[in-house]
Amino acid sequence: MGKVTVIGAGNVGATCANALALRKVASEVVLIDIKEGLSEGKMLDIYQTSAVMDFNVRLTGVTDDYTATEGSDVVVITSGVPRKPGMTREELIGVNAGIVKKVMREAIEYSPDAIFLVVANPMDTMTYLALRSSGLPSSRVFGMGGHLDSSRFRCYLSKALGASMSDVDGMVIGGHGDTTMIPLIDKASWRGVPVSKFASAEVLGKVVADTMVGGATLTGLLGTSAWYAPGAAAANVVESIMFDLKKVIPSCVALDGEYGQKDICIGVPTVIGRGGAERIIELDLSADEAAKFAASADAVRKTNAVLNEIGVL
Ligand SMILES: NC(=O)c1ccc[n+]([C@@H]2O[C@H](COP(=O)([O-])OP(=O)(O)OC[C@H]3O[C@@H](n4cnc5c(N)ncnc54)[C@H](O)[C@@H]3O)[C@@H](O)[C@H]2O)c1
């Protein structure tokens, strides 16, 4: 039934591994980190839930030993450091870029045919780096951010409308950042009916604003960035790959003319199946949405430029 490796056994990586096991997405899940014993401990802990949670998945935790990742179908990259006090954005990009490049190189050596899902931040830029530095086709290297943002969007929408979550549809496209993401409120619907039928512009404006600061709200409450929803969202993307579900998931993919953009990885709805990012869906954006998307792409491009400035690309 396949093998999935998660790189980085921190909050997001371990939560993702746990969700993969619970939902029986693969027959083997490997968790790898550079911190001695961390992956081993987390996988042992997850393994000890298997009798009560009823799953039978081989769980392997290793410290920096990529031989254990050999033959993975999907590799999820969550390894990275959060921004520390006094650290500039360039310094953060420099550190995480070094990590992402290193783990991509090592993982590809043992799983040359894998699909790589980038989660580490700044995610749009790390995805661009992973794609460009690996030379792999863009269908096999893409990022997760918009899926999490869309999940938050749907939560805020369902609460505002008093609707069941599964009846509410909404997508967030653009960059994965407080100011770069674009919750598509005019395309959101309750069972196919535009949400503007059910809530005022003021209420819907608050839904959009809450979605855009969704990550920051949790960081404020937790003192670090969130992990349950990010880990679950990453596992959900892996599930669509492993079971060839062909779900339309807002994903950070390389654009080659779609949405008027080239040479950039940014969030757009994408069909996710056994071939990875199989097809980009081009939405008909309104003039306002298109202008926001262009501005978001400009901002992502500025962050990508740091990769050249610091010499990692
Ligand atoms: N894309 C998204 O939607 C999203 C959401 C939340 C968090 N994130 C990002 O995901 C990343 C992980 O977040 P977290 O909360 O789990 O952080 P964390 O600090 O809990 O975990 C990161 C782990 O990476 C490990 N690591 C560092 N260098 C490594 C290397 N070279 N090889 C293997 N492992 C290495 C660390 O030892 C640590 O255990 C961060 O960059 C965070 O900003 C992204």
Coordinates of C-alpha atoms and ligand atoms in Angstrom, one line a residue:
M1 CA 0.0 0.0 0.0
G2 CA 3.0 2.2 -0.2
K3 CA 5.4 4.2 1.9
V4 CA 5.5 7.8 3.1
T5 CA 8.4 9.6 4.7
V6 CA 7.9 12.7 6.9
I7 CA 11.1 14.8 7.4
G8 CA 11.1 16.8 10.6
A9 CA 9.6 15.2 13.7
G10 CA 8.5 18.5 15.3
N11 CA 4.9 19.6 15.9
V12 CA 3.7 19.6 12.3
G13 CA 5.7 16.5 11.1
A14 CA 4.7 14.3 14.0
T15 CA 1.1 15.3 13.7
C16 CA 1.2 14.6 10.0
A17 CA 2.7 11.1 10.7
N18 CA 0.0 10.5 13.3
A19 CA -2.8 11.4 10.9
L20 CA -1.2 9.3 8.1
A21 CA -1.2 6.3 10.5
L22 CA -4.8 6.9 11.8
R23 CA -6.2 7.1 8.3
K24 CA -4.1 4.2 7.1
V25 CA -2.8 6.2 4.2
A26 CA 0.3 3.9 3.7
S27 CA 1.5 0.6 4.9
E28 CA 4.7 2.2 6.2
V29 CA 5.3 5.7 7.6
V30 CA 8.9 6.9 8.3
L31 CA 9.6 9.9 10.5
I32 CA 13.1 11.4 10.4
D33 CA 14.8 14.3 12.2
I34 CA 18.3 15.4 13.2
K35 CA 17.5 15.5 16.9
E36 CA 18.8 12.3 18.4
G37 CA 15.9 10.0 19.5
L38 CA 13.1 12.5 18.7
S39 CA 11.6 10.6 15.7
E40 CA 12.1 7.2 17.4
G41 CA 10.3 8.5 20.5
K42 CA 7.4 10.0 18.6
M43 CA 6.9 7.0 16.4
L44 CA 7.0 4.7 19.5
D45 CA 4.3 6.8 21.1
I46 CA 2.1 6.8 18.0
Y47 CA 2.7 3.0 17.7
Q48 CA 1.4 2.6 21.2
T49 CA -1.9 4.1 20.2
S50 CA -2.4 1.6 17.4
A51 CA -4.2 -1.1 19.5
V52 CA -6.8 1.4 20.8
M53 CA -7.1 3.4 17.6
D54 CA -7.2 0.3 15.4
F55 CA -4.5 0.7 12.7
N56 CA -1.9 -1.6 11.6
V57 CA 0.8 0.5 9.9
R58 CA 4.6 0.0 10.1
L59 CA 6.0 3.0 11.9
T60 CA 9.7 3.8 11.7
G61 CA 11.5 6.7 13.5
V62 CA 15.1 7.4 12.7
T63 CA 17.8 10.0 13.4
D64 CA 19.2 11.4 10.1
D65 CA 19.5 8.0 8.5
Y66 CA 18.0 8.3 5.0
T67 CA 18.5 4.6 4.2
A68 CA 15.3 4.0 6.2
T69 CA 13.4 6.3 3.7
E70 CA 14.3 4.2 0.7
G71 CA 11.6 3.7 -1.9
S72 CA 9.1 6.2 -0.5
D73 CA 6.2 7.1 -2.7
V74 CA 5.7 10.5 -1.0
V75 CA 8.1 12.7 1.1
V76 CA 6.7 15.5 3.2
I77 CA 9.2 18.2 4.2
T78 CA 8.4 19.9 7.5
S79 CA 12.0 20.4 8.7
G80 CA 12.8 24.0 9.4
V81 CA 13.3 26.5 12.2
P82 CA 10.9 29.1 13.3
R83 CA 12.0 32.8 13.3
K84 CA 13.8 33.6 16.4
P85 CA 13.9 37.1 18.1
G86 CA 16.4 39.3 16.3
M87 CA 16.6 37.1 13.3
T88 CA 16.0 38.9 9.9
R89 CA 13.7 37.4 7.3
E90 CA 16.8 36.9 5.1
E91 CA 18.5 35.0 7.9
L92 CA 15.5 32.8 8.4
I93 CA 15.2 32.1 4.6
G94 CA 19.0 31.3 4.6
V95 CA 18.7 28.7 7.4
N96 CA 15.6 27.0 6.1
A97 CA 16.8 27.1 2.5
G98 CA 19.9 25.2 3.7
I99 CA 17.8 22.6 5.5
V100 CA 15.3 22.2 2.6
K101 CA 18.1 21.8 0.0
K102 CA 20.0 19.2 2.1
V103 CA 16.9 17.1 2.9
M104 CA 15.7 17.2 -0.7
R105 CA 19.1 16.0 -1.9
E106 CA 19.3 13.1 0.6
A107 CA 15.7 12.0 0.2
I108 CA 15.9 12.0 -3.6
E109 CA 19.0 9.8 -3.4
Y110 CA 16.9 7.0 -1.8
S111 CA 13.5 7.8 -3.3
P112 CA 14.2 9.1 -6.9
D113 CA 10.6 8.5 -8.0
A114 CA 8.9 10.1 -5.0
I115 CA 6.5 13.0 -4.9
F116 CA 7.7 15.8 -2.6
L117 CA 5.4 17.9 -0.6
V118 CA 6.9 21.0 1.0
V119 CA 5.4 22.4 4.2
A120 CA 8.4 24.3 5.7
N121 CA 8.1 28.1 5.7
P122 CA 8.3 30.4 3.9
M123 CA 6.5 27.7 2.0
D124 CA 6.1 29.3 -1.4
T125 CA 9.8 30.1 -1.5
M126 CA 10.9 26.8 -0.1
T127 CA 8.8 25.0 -2.7
Y128 CA 10.4 27.1 -5.5
L129 CA 13.8 26.3 -4.1
A130 CA 13.0 22.5 -3.8
L131 CA 11.7 22.5 -7.4
R132 CA 14.6 24.5 -8.9
S133 CA 17.4 22.8 -6.9
S134 CA 16.1 19.3 -7.6
G135 CA 15.4 19.6 -11.3
L136 CA 12.4 17.3 -10.8
P137 CA 9.2 17.9 -12.9
S138 CA 6.8 20.4 -11.3
S139 CA 4.1 17.7 -10.9
R140 CA 6.3 16.0 -8.4
V141 CA 7.4 19.0 -6.2
F142 CA 4.7 21.2 -4.8
G143 CA 3.7 22.8 -1.5
M144 CA 0.9 22.7 1.1
G145 CA -0.4 26.0 2.5
G146 CA -3.6 26.9 0.7
H147 CA -5.2 23.7 1.8
L148 CA -4.7 24.7 5.5
D149 CA -5.8 28.3 4.8
S150 CA -8.9 27.0 3.0
S151 CA -9.7 24.7 5.9
R152 CA -9.5 27.7 8.2
F153 CA -11.7 29.7 5.8
R154 CA -14.3 27.0 5.8
C155 CA -14.3 26.9 9.6
Y156 CA -14.9 30.6 9.9
L157 CA -17.5 30.5 7.2
S158 CA -19.5 27.6 8.7
K159 CA -19.5 29.4 12.1
A160 CA -20.6 32.7 10.6
L161 CA -23.4 31.0 8.6
G162 CA -24.4 28.5 11.3
A163 CA -23.8 25.9 8.6
S164 CA -22.4 22.3 8.6
M165 CA -18.8 22.4 7.7
S166 CA -19.2 19.8 5.0
D167 CA -21.9 21.9 3.3
V168 CA -19.6 25.0 3.1
D169 CA -17.2 25.3 0.2
G170 CA -14.5 27.9 -0.1
M171 CA -10.9 28.3 -1.4
V172 CA -7.9 30.4 -0.5
I173 CA -5.4 31.0 -3.3
G174 CA -2.2 33.1 -3.7
G175 CA 0.7 33.1 -1.4
H176 CA 0.7 31.4 2.0
G177 CA 1.1 34.5 4.2
D178 CA -1.1 36.8 6.2
T179 CA -1.0 39.5 3.5
T180 CA -0.5 37.4 0.4
M181 CA -3.4 34.8 0.7
I182 CA -6.6 35.5 -1.0
P183 CA -9.8 33.9 0.5
L184 CA -12.2 33.8 -2.5
I185 CA -15.2 35.0 -0.7
D186 CA -17.3 35.8 -3.8
K187 CA -16.8 32.1 -4.9
A188 CA -17.6 30.6 -1.5
S189 CA -20.9 28.8 -1.3
W190 CA -23.3 27.0 1.0
R191 CA -24.4 23.9 -1.0
G192 CA -23.8 25.8 -4.2
V193 CA -25.5 29.0 -3.2
P194 CA -23.3 32.1 -2.9
V195 CA -22.6 32.9 0.8
S196 CA -23.6 36.5 0.2
K197 CA -27.2 35.2 0.2
F198 CA -26.9 34.3 3.9
A199 CA -24.6 36.9 5.5
S200 CA -23.9 40.6 5.3
A201 CA -20.8 42.1 3.6
E202 CA -19.6 43.1 7.1
V203 CA -19.9 39.5 8.4
L204 CA -18.2 38.0 5.4
G205 CA -15.5 40.7 5.6
K206 CA -14.7 39.5 9.1
V207 CA -14.5 35.9 7.9
V208 CA -11.9 37.0 5.3
A209 CA -10.0 39.0 7.9
D210 CA -10.0 36.2 10.5
T211 CA -8.8 33.7 7.8
M212 CA -5.9 35.9 6.8
V213 CA -4.7 36.2 10.4
G214 CA -5.6 32.5 11.1
G215 CA -2.0 31.5 11.6
A216 CA -1.0 34.6 13.7
T217 CA -4.1 34.1 16.0
L218 CA -2.9 30.6 16.9
T219 CA 0.7 31.7 17.3
G220 CA -0.6 34.4 19.7
L221 CA -2.5 31.7 21.7
L222 CA 0.1 28.9 21.6
G223 CA 3.4 30.8 21.6
T224 CA 4.4 28.9 18.5
S225 CA 2.8 28.1 15.2
A226 CA -0.1 25.6 15.0
W227 CA 0.3 21.9 14.2
Y228 CA -3.0 20.0 14.3
A229 CA -4.6 21.6 11.3
P230 CA -1.3 22.0 9.4
G231 CA -0.3 18.3 10.0
A232 CA -3.8 17.1 9.1
A233 CA -3.9 19.2 5.9
A234 CA -0.5 17.8 4.8
A235 CA -1.7 14.3 5.5
N236 CA -4.9 14.9 3.5
V237 CA -2.8 15.9 0.5
V238 CA -0.8 12.7 0.8
E239 CA -4.0 10.7 1.0
S240 CA -5.2 12.2 -2.3
I241 CA -1.8 11.2 -3.8
M242 CA -1.7 7.7 -2.4
F243 CA -5.3 6.8 -3.2
D244 CA -5.3 8.7 -6.5
L245 CA -8.4 10.6 -5.3
K246 CA -7.9 13.5 -7.7
K247 CA -9.2 16.0 -5.2
V248 CA -9.0 19.7 -6.2
I249 CA -6.8 21.1 -3.5
P250 CA -5.3 24.7 -3.4
S251 CA -1.6 23.8 -3.7
C252 CA 1.6 25.8 -4.2
V253 CA 2.6 24.7 -7.8
A254 CA 4.8 26.1 -10.5
L255 CA 2.9 28.2 -12.9
D256 CA 3.9 28.4 -16.6
G257 CA 1.6 31.0 -18.0
E258 CA -1.5 30.0 -15.9
Y259 CA -3.0 33.0 -14.1
G260 CA -0.7 35.2 -16.2
Q261 CA 2.4 34.1 -14.2
K262 CA 5.6 32.2 -14.9
D263 CA 8.7 31.1 -12.9
I264 CA 6.9 31.1 -9.6
C265 CA 5.3 28.6 -7.2
I266 CA 2.1 29.9 -5.7
G267 CA -1.3 28.6 -4.5
V268 CA -3.9 27.7 -7.1
P269 CA -6.5 24.9 -7.2
T270 CA -4.8 21.8 -8.4
V271 CA -5.9 18.2 -9.1
I272 CA -3.9 16.0 -6.8
G273 CA -3.6 12.3 -7.6
R274 CA -1.0 9.5 -8.0
G275 CA 0.9 11.6 -10.5
G276 CA 1.2 14.4 -7.9
A277 CA 0.1 17.9 -9.0
E278 CA -1.7 16.6 -12.1
R279 CA -3.6 19.5 -13.4
I280 CA -3.9 23.2 -12.6
I281 CA -7.5 24.5 -12.6
E282 CA -7.8 28.0 -14.0
L283 CA -10.6 29.9 -12.2
D284 CA -12.3 32.9 -13.8
L285 CA -11.1 35.6 -11.5
S286 CA -12.9 38.9 -11.2
A287 CA -10.8 42.0 -11.8
D288 CA -10.4 42.5 -8.1
E289 CA -9.4 38.9 -7.5
A290 CA -6.9 39.0 -10.4
A291 CA -5.4 42.2 -9.1
K292 CA -4.9 40.7 -5.7
F293 CA -3.4 37.6 -7.3
A294 CA -0.9 39.7 -9.2
A295 CA 0.1 41.6 -6.1
S296 CA 0.4 38.3 -4.2
A297 CA 2.7 36.9 -6.9
D298 CA 4.8 40.1 -6.7
A299 CA 5.3 39.6 -3.0
V300 CA 6.2 35.9 -3.3
R301 CA 8.7 36.8 -6.1
K302 CA 10.3 39.4 -3.8
T303 CA 10.9 36.7 -1.2
N304 CA 12.2 34.3 -3.9
A305 CA 14.7 36.9 -4.9
V306 CA 16.4 36.5 -1.5
L307 CA 17.4 33.0 -2.6
N308 CA 19.6 34.6 -5.3
E309 CA 20.8 37.4 -3.1
I310 CA 22.1 34.9 -0.5
G311 CA 23.4 32.6 -3.1
V312 CA 21.4 29.4 -2.5
L313 CA 20.0 29.4 -6.0
Ligands
LIG1 N1 2.8 25.3 5.1 C1 2.0 25.4 6.2 O1 0.8 25.5 6.1 C2 2.6 25.4 7.6 C3 1.8 25.4 8.7 C4 2.5 25.4 10.0 C5 3.9 25.4 10.0 N2 4.6 25.4 8.9 C6 6.1 25.3 8.9 O2 6.5 24.0 9.1 C7 7.8 23.9 9.7 C8 7.7 23.0 10.9 O3 6.9 23.6 11.9 P1 6.9 22.9 13.4 O4 5.9 23.7 14.2 O5 6.7 21.4 13.2 O6 8.4 23.2 13.9 P2 9.2 22.4 14.9 O7 10.3 23.3 15.3 O8 8.3 21.8 16.0 O9 9.8 21.2 14.1 C9 10.8 21.3 13.1 C10 11.7 20.1 13.2 O10 12.6 20.1 12.1 C11 13.8 19.5 12.5 N3 14.9 19.7 11.6 C12 15.6 20.9 11.5 N4 16.6 20.7 10.6 C13 16.5 19.4 10.1 C14 17.1 18.7 9.2 N5 18.2 19.1 8.5 N6 16.7 17.4 8.9 C15 15.7 16.9 9.6 N7 15.0 17.6 10.5 C16 15.4 18.8 10.8 C17 14.0 20.0 13.9 O11 14.9 19.2 14.7 C18 12.5 20.0 14.4 O12 12.3 18.8 15.2 C19 8.1 25.4 10.0 O13 8.9 25.9 9.0 C20 6.8 26.1 10.0 O14 6.9 27.4 9.8 C21 4.0 25.4 7.7

